[in-house]
Coordinates of C-alpha atoms in Angstrom, one line a residue:
X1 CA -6.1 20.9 -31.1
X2 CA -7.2 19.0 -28.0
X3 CA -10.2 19.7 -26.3
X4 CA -11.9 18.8 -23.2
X5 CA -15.6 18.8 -22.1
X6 CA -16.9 17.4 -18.6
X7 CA -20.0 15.7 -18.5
X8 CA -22.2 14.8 -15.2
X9 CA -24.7 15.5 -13.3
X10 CA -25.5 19.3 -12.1
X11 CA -27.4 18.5 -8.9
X12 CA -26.2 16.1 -6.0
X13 CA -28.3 14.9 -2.8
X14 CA -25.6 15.4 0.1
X15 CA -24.5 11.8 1.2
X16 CA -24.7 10.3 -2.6
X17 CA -21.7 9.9 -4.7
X18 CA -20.5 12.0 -7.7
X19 CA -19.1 10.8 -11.1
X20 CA -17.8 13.3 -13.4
X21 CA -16.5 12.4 -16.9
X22 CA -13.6 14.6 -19.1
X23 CA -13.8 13.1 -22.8
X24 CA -10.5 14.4 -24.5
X25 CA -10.7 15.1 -28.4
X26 CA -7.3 15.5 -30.5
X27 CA -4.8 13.8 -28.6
X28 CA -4.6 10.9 -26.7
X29 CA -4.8 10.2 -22.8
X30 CA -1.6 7.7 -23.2
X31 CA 0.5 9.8 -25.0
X32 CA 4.2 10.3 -23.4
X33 CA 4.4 12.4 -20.8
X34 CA 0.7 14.1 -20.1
X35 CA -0.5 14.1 -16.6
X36 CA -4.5 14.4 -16.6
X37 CA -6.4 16.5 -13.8
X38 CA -9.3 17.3 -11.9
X39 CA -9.5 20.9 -10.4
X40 CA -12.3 22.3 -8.9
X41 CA -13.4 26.1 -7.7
X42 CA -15.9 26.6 -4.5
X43 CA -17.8 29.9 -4.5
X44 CA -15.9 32.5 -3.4
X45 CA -12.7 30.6 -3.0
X46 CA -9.9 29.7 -4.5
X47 CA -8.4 26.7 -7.3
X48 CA -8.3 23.3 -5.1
X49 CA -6.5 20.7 -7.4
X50 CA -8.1 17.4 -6.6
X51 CA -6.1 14.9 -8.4
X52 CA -4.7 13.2 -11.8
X53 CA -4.0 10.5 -13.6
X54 CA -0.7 9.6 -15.7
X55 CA -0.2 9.1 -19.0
X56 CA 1.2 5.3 -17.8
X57 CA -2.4 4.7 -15.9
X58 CA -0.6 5.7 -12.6
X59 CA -2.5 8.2 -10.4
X60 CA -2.1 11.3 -7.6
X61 CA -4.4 12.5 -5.3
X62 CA -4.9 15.8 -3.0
X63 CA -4.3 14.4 0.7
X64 CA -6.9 16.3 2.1
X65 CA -9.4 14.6 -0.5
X66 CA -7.8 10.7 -1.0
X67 CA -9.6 9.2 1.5
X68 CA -12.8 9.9 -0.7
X69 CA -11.5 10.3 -4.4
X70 CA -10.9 8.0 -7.0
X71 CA -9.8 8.6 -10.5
X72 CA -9.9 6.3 -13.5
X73 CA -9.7 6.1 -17.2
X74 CA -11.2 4.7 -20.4
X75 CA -8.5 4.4 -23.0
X76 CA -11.0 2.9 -25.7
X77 CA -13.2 5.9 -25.1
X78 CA -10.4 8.8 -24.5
X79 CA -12.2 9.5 -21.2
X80 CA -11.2 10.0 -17.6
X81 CA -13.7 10.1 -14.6
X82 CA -13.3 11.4 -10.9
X83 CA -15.7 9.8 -8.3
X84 CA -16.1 10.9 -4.8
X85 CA -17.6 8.5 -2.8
X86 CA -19.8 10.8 -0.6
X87 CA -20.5 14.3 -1.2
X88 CA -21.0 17.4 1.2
X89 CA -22.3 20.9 0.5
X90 CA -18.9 21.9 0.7
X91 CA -18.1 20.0 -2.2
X92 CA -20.6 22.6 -4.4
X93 CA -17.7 23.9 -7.3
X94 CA -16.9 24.4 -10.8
X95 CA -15.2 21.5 -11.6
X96 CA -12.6 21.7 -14.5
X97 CA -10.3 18.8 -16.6
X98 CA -7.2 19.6 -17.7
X99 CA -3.8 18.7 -19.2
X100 CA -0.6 19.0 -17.0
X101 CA 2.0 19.2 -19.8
X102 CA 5.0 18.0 -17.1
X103 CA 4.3 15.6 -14.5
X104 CA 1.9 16.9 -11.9
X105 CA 3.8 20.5 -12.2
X106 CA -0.1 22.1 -12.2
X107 CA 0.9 23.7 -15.6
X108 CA -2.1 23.0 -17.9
X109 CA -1.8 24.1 -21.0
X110 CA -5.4 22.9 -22.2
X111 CA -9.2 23.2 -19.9
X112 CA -12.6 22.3 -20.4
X113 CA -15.5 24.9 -20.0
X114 CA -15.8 23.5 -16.7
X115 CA -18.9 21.9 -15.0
X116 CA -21.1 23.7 -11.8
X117 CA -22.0 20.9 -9.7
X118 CA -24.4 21.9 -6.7
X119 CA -24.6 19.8 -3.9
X120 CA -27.9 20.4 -2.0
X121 CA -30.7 18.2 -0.5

């Protein structure tokens, strides 16, 4: 089955920049038609999708975040990463990876555990 597990740092001086890293087991990040996203959770709030990347390399981005967010992949390494450029306190979450099973249609059929990044000088 495929499987998903974020990796990064769990504490983040406001003004530095964030990496966070999804290495996908049992399946592979190229295969025909998978979409790849980042999704994050704030305390208290709701499910804020961030972004993805396509199975063809080709990515989508939130347009409340793009000016800030980047997403790229690793095909050797089955990985994908999401960088944000400069973070906030307002960009404390639960970050989660998933699989979109149909073209950015936000219907992910697989998660990781999800990651708690805290943002906080």
């Amino acid at each position: 089955q495929v499987q998903l597990q974020e990796s990064g740092p769990g504490l983040v001086k406001p003004s530095q920049p964030l990496s966070l890293t999804c290495t996908v087991s049992g399946g592979s990040i190229t295969t025909d038609f998978y979409y790849w996203s980042w999704i994050r959770q704030p305390p208290g709030k709701g499910l804020e999708w961030m972004g993805a990347i396509a199975y063809s390399g080709s990515t989508y981005y939130s347009p409340a975040l793009k000016s800030q967010t980047s997403i790229f992949r690793d095909t050797c390494k089955n990985q994908f990463t999401l960088q944000l450029s400069s973070v906030t306190p307002e960009d404390t979450a639960v970050y989660y990876c998933v699989r979109d099973v149909r073209g950015n249609t936000n219907e992910y059929d697989y998660w990781g555990q999800g990651t708690q990044v805290t943002v906080s000088s």
